[in-house]
Coordinates of C-alpha atoms in Angstrom, one line a residue:
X35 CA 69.9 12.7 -159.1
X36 CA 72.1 9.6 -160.4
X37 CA 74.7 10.3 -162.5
X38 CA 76.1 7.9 -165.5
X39 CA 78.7 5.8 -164.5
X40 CA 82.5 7.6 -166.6
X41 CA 83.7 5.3 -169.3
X42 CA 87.0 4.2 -169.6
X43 CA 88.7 4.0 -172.9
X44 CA 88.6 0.8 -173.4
X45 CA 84.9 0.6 -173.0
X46 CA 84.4 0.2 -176.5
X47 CA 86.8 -3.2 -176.3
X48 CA 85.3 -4.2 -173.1
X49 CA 81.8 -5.1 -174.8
X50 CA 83.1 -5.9 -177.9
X51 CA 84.6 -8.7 -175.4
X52 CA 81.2 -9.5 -174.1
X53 CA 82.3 -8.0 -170.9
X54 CA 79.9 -8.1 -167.7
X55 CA 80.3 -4.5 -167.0
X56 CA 79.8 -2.5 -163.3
X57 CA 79.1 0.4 -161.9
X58 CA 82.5 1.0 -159.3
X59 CA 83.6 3.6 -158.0
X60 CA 81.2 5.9 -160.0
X61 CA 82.8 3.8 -163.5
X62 CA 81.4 1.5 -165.9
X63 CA 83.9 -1.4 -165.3
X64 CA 84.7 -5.0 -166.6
X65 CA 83.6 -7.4 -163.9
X66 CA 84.4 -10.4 -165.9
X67 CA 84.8 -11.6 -169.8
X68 CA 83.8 -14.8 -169.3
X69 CA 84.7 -17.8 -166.5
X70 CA 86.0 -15.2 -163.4
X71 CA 87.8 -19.0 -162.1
X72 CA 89.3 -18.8 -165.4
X73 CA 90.7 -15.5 -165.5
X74 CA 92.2 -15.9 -161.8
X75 CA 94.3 -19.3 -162.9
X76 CA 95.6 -18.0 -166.1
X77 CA 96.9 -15.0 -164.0
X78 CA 98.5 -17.5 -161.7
X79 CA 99.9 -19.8 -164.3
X80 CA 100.1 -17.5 -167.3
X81 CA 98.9 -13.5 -167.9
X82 CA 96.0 -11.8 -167.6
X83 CA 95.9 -8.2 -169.3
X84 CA 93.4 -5.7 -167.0
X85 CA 91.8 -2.0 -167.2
X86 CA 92.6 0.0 -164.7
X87 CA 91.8 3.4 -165.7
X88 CA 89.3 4.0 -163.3
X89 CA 92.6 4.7 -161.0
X90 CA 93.2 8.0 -159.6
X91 CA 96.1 9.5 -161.1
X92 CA 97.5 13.0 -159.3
X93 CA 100.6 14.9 -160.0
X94 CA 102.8 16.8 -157.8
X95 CA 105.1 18.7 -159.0
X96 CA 107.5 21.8 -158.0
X97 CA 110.8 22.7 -155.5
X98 CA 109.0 22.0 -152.8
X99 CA 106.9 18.9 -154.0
X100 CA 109.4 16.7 -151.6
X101 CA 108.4 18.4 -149.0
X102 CA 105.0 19.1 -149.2
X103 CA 104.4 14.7 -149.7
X104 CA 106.5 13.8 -146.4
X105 CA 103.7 17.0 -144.8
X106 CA 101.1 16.0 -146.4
X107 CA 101.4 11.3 -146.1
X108 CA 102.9 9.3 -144.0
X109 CA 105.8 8.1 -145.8
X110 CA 109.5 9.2 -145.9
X111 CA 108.5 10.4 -149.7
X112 CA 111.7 12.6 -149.4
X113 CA 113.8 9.3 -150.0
X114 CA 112.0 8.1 -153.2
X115 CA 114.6 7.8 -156.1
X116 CA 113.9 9.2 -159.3
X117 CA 112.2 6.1 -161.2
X118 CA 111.3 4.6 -158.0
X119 CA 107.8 4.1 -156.3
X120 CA 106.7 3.7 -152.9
X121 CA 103.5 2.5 -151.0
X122 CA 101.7 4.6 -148.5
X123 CA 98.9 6.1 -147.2
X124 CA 97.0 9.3 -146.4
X125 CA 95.8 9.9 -143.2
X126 CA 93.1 12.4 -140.9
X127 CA 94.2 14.3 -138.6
X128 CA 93.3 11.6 -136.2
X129 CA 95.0 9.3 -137.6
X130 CA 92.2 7.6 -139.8
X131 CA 93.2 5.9 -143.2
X132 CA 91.9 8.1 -145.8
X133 CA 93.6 5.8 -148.4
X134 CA 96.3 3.9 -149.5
X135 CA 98.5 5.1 -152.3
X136 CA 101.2 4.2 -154.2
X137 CA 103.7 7.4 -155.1
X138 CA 106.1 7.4 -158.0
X139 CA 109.0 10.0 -158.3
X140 CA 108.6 11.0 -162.0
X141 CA 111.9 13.4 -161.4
X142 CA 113.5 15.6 -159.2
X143 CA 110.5 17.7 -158.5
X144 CA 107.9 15.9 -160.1
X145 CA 105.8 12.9 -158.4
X146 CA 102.5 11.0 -159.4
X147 CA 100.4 10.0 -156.8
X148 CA 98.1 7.0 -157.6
X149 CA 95.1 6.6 -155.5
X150 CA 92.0 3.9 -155.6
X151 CA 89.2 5.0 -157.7
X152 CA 86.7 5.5 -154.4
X153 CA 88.9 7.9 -152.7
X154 CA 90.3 9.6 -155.9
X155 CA 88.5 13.1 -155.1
X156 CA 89.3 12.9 -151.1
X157 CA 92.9 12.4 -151.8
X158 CA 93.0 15.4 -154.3
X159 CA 90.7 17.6 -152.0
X160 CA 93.2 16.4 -149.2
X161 CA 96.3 16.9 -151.2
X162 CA 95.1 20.2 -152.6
X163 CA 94.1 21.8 -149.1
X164 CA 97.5 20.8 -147.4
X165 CA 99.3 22.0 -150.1
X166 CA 99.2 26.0 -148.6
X167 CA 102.1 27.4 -147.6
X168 CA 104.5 24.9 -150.1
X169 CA 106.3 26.0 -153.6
X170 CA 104.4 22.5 -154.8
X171 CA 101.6 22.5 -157.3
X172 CA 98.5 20.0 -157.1
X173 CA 97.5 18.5 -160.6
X174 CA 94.1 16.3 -161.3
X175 CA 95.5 14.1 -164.2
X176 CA 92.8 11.3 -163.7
X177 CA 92.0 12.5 -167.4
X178 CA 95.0 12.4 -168.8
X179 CA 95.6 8.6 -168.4
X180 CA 94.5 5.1 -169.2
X181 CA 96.1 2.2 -167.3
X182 CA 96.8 -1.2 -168.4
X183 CA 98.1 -4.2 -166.5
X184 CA 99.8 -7.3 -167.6
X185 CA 99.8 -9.3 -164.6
X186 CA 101.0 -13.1 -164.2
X187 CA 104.2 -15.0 -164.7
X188 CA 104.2 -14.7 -168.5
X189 CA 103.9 -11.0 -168.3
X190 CA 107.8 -10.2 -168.9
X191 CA 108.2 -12.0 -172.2
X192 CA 104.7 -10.9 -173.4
X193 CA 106.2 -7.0 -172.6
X194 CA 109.7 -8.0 -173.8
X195 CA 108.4 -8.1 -177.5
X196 CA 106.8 -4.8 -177.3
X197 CA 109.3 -2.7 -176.5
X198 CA 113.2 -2.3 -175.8
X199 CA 112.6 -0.8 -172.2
X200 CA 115.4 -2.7 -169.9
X201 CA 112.6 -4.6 -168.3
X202 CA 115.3 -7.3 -166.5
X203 CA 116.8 -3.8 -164.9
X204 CA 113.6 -2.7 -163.6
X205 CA 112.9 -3.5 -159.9
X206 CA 109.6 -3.9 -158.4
X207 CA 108.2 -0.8 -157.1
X208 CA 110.1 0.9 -159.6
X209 CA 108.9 2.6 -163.1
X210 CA 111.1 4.4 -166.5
X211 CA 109.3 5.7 -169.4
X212 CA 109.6 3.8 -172.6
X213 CA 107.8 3.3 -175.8
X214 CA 105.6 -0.7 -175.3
X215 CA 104.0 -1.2 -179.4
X216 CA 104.7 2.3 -180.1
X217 CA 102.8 4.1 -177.6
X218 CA 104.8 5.9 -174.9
X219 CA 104.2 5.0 -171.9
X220 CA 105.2 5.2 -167.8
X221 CA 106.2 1.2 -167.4
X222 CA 106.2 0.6 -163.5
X223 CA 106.8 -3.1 -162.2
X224 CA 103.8 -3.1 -159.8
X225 CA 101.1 -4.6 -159.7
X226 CA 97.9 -5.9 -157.0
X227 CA 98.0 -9.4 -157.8
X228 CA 100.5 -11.0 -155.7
X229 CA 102.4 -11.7 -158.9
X230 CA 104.8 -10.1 -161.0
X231 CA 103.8 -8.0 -163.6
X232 CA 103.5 -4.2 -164.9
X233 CA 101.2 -1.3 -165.1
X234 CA 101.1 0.7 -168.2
X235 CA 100.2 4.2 -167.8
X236 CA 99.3 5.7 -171.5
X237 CA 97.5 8.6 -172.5
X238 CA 93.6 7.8 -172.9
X239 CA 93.7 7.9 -177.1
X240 CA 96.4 5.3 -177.4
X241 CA 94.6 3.0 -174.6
X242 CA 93.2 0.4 -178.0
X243 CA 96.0 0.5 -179.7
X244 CA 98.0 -1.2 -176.4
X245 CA 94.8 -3.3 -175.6
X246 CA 95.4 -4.9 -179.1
X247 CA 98.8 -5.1 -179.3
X248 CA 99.1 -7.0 -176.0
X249 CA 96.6 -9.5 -176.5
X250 CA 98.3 -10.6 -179.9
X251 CA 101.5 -10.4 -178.5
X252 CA 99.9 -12.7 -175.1
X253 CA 97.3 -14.6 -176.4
X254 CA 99.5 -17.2 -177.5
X255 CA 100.8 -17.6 -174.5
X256 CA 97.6 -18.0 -172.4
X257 CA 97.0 -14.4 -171.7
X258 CA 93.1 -13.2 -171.1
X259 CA 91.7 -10.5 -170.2
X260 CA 91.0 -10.1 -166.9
X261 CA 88.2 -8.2 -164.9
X262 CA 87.8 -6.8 -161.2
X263 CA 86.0 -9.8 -160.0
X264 CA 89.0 -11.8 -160.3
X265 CA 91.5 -9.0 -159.8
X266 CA 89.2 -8.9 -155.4
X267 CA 90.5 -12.8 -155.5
X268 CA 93.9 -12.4 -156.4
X269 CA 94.4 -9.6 -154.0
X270 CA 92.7 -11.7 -151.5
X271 CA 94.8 -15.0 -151.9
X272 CA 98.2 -12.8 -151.8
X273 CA 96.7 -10.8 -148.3
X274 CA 96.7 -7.1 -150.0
X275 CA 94.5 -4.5 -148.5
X276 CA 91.8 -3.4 -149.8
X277 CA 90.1 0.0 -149.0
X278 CA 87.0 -0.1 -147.6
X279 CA 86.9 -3.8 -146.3
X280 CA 90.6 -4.2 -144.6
X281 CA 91.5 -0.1 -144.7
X282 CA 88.9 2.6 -143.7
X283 CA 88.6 5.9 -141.8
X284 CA 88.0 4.6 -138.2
X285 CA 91.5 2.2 -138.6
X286 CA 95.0 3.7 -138.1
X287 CA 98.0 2.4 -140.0
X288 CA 99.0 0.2 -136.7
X289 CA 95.3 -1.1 -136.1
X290 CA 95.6 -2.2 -139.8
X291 CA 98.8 -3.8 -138.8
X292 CA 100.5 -1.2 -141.3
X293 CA 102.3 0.8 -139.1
X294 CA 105.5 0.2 -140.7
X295 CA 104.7 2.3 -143.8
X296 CA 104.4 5.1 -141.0
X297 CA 107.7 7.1 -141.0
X298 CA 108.1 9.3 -137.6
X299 CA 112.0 10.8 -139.0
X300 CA 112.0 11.8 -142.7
X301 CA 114.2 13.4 -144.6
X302 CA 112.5 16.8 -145.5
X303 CA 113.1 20.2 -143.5
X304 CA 110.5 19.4 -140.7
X305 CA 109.6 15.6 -139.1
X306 CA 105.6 17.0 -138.9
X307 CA 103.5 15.3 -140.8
X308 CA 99.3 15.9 -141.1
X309 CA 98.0 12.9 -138.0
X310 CA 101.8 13.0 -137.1
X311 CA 100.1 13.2 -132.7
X312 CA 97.3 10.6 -133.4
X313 CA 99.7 8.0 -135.1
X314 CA 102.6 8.2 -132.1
X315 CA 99.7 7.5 -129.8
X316 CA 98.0 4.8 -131.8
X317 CA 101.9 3.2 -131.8
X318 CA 102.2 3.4 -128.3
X319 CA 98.7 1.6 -127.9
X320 CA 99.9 -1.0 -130.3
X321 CA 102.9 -1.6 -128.3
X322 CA 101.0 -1.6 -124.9
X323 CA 97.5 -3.4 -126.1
X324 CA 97.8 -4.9 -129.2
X325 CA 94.6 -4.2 -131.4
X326 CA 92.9 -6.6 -133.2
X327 CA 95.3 -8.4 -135.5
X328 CA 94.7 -9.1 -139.4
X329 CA 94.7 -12.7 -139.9
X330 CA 94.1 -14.9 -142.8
X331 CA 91.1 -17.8 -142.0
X332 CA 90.7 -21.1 -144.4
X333 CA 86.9 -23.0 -144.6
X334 CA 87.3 -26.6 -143.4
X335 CA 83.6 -26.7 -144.9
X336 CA 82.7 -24.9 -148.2
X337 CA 80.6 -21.9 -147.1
X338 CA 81.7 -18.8 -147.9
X339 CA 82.2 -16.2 -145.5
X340 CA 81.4 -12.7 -146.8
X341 CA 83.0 -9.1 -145.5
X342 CA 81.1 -8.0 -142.0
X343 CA 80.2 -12.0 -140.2
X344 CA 81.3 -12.4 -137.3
X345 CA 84.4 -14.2 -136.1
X346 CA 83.5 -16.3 -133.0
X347 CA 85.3 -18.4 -130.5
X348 CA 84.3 -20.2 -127.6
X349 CA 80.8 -18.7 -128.1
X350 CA 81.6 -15.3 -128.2
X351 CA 82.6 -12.8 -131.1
X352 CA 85.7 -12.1 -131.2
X353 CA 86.7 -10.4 -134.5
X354 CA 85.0 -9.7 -137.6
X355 CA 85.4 -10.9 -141.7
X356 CA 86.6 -8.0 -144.0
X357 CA 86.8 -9.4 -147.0
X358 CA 86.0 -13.9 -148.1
X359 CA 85.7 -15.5 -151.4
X360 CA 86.6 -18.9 -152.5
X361 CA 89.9 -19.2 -153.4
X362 CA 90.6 -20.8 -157.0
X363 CA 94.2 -21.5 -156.1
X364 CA 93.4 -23.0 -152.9
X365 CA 90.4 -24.9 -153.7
X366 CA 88.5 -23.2 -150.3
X367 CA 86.6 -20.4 -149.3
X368 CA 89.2 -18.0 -147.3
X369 CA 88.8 -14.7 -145.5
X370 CA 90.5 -11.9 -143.9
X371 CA 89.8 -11.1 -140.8
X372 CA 90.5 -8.5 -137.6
X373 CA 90.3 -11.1 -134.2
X374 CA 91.4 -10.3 -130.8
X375 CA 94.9 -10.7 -130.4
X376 CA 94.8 -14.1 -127.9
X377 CA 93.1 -15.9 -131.2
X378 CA 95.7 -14.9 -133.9
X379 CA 98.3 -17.4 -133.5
X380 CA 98.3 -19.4 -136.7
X381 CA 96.9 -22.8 -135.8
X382 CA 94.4 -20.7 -132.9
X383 CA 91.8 -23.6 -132.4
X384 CA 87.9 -23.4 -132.0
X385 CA 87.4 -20.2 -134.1
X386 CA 84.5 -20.3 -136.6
X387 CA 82.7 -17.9 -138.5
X388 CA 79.1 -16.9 -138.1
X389 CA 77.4 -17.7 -141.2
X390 CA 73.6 -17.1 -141.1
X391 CA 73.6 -18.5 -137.7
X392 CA 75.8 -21.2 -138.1
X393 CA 79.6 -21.1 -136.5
X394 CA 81.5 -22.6 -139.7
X395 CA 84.7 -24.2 -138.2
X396 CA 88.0 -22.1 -139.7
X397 CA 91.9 -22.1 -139.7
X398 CA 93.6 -19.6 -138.7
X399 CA 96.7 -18.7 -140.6
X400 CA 99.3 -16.3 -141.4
X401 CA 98.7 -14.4 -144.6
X402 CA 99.3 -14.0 -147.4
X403 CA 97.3 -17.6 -148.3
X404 CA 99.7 -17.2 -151.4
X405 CA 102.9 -16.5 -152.4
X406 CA 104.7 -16.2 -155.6
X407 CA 107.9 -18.8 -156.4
X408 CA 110.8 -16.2 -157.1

């Protein structure tokens, strides 16, 4: 039996917007308001102002909550600073990327863990099963929040008349509760975007009030709203993972190229760690024979490559798309990509894609396509 998709609490303000709306992740989402092209660029050049409440939101919290994250992820979680966040992942036993997760330290025992919407339930089931044996408590809060972003370069000032939170101290990757239009709120300087921005984390009944507020605050500064559609290209043009198309169960964190997020020595009683065998392995097979190798690939024509063609060179395959669009900022389809390692030199020449049977000539390139002036 199909279920209805969970509504977010800005559903309401979504199709008052005359939001496309779709089913993800088991939510009825915003794909786009109006002009997707539109939303990207005034990300780029001015704000956009997103739903993300269909995020996974999971607390940790007790003596041994340190502890029990350096067990249960791959990160040195142990060293997070109160305020501070950190990106990681969760992995098998074998070493397979359940998902990637960003983890905020709350306090001096108490952590949130944000995972992506799809894996929300396998990272609490995970969390919640690895949890025996540690003074740490496993909370579902998916329910008790609503998150908003403000993404692009007018996102400070837009936030900076809301609220008196010392947004010019706040580092990226870093969060401090504050009050943004009256509504308290987690403020963390992160973002999926590739530029700067914040993520609002508010309780579900105060999500329209902050909607509101923010749009009259941004509007007249070029702020839109902003759906997932062009939230895919902006992660796409600044070379962020996404899971499912550049992250899944049969990768490691060094076949995705991520291995640095691994951390063999932390800083908790014990170095084990849940896939702690599989990943020293997987390193050593990096450092012997490299795996395929995340690259970035720009059209020269202006077919667009979609997640699962084939890469090919010299009439073989040699690698495979994860994720293409066109780019707005560059003006050209682009793709990610996994190729053998001997073809992922930026400026490797004679690799196309397979599109329908025809190779399209790329570029290959080092990603991100796009980065942010500081």
């Amino acid at each position: 039996m199909s279920t209805a998709p969970r509504l977010t609490a800005l559903d309401a303000v979504h199709r008052s917007l005359g939001a496309t709306m779709t089913d993800f992740a088991g939510w009825d989402m915003p794909l786009r308001y109006a002009s997707e092209r539109d939303e990207h660029n005034a990300v780029r050049t001015k704000a956009g102002l997103f739903d993300l409440s269909h995020m996974g939101e999971i607390t940790v919290t007790g003596p041994a909550a340190a502890d029990f994250l350096n067990f249960a992820l791959v990160g040195n979680i142990g060293s997070v600073g109160v305020g501070r966040a950190r990106y990681t992942m969760i992995v098998a036993e074998d070493g397979g990327i359940l998902d990637d997760l960003i983890v905020y330290r709350l306090g001096e025992t108490e952590y949130m863990v944000v995972a992506n919407a799809s894996n929300a339930q396998v990272v609490l089931d995970a969390l919640t099963a690895r949890a025996e044996g540690f003074d740490a408590e496993v909370r579902d809060d998916r329910d008790a929040y609503a998150l908003l972003a403000v993404q692009g370069p007018e996102s400070p000032g837009i936030l900076k008349s809301l609220t008196d939170a010392d947004l010019d101290g706040l580092k990226y990757y870093a969060g401090l509760p504050g009050t943004v239009a009256g509504v308290s709120a987690l403020i963390a300087r992160t973002g999926y975007t590739g530029e700067d921005g914040f993520e609002l984390f508010v309780s579900p009944g105060d999500a329209e009030k902050l909607w509101g507020a923010l749009m009259e605050a941004g509007t007249p500064v070029g702020m839109v709203p902003a759906g997932l559609s062009c939230r895919d290209t902006l992660r796409l043009e600044a070379g962020m993972p996404l899971y499912g198309h550049e992250l899944t169960a049969e990768l490691t964190p060094f076949d995705a190229g991520l291995g640095r997020v691994v951390k063999f020595e932390k800083t908790s009683q014990s170095d084990s760690f849940v896939g702690r065998g599989a990943l020293a392995a997987a390193a050593e097979r990096a450092e012997t024979a490299p795996p395929r190798k995340l690259v970035g690939l720009v059209a020269e024509g202006r077919r667009v490559p979609r997640a699962g063609f084939p890469v090919v060179a010299d009439g073989k395959v040699i690698g495979e798309v994860t994720s293409g669009a066109p780019s707005p900022t560059l003006g050209k389809p682009i793709a990610m990509a996994y190729v053998d390692a001997e073809h992922a030199a930026p400026g490797t020449e004679g690799v196309g894609v397979d599109i329908r049977g025809t190779h399209e000539p790329y570029e290959v390139v080092a990603l991100p396509f796009y980065k942010r002036q500081k």
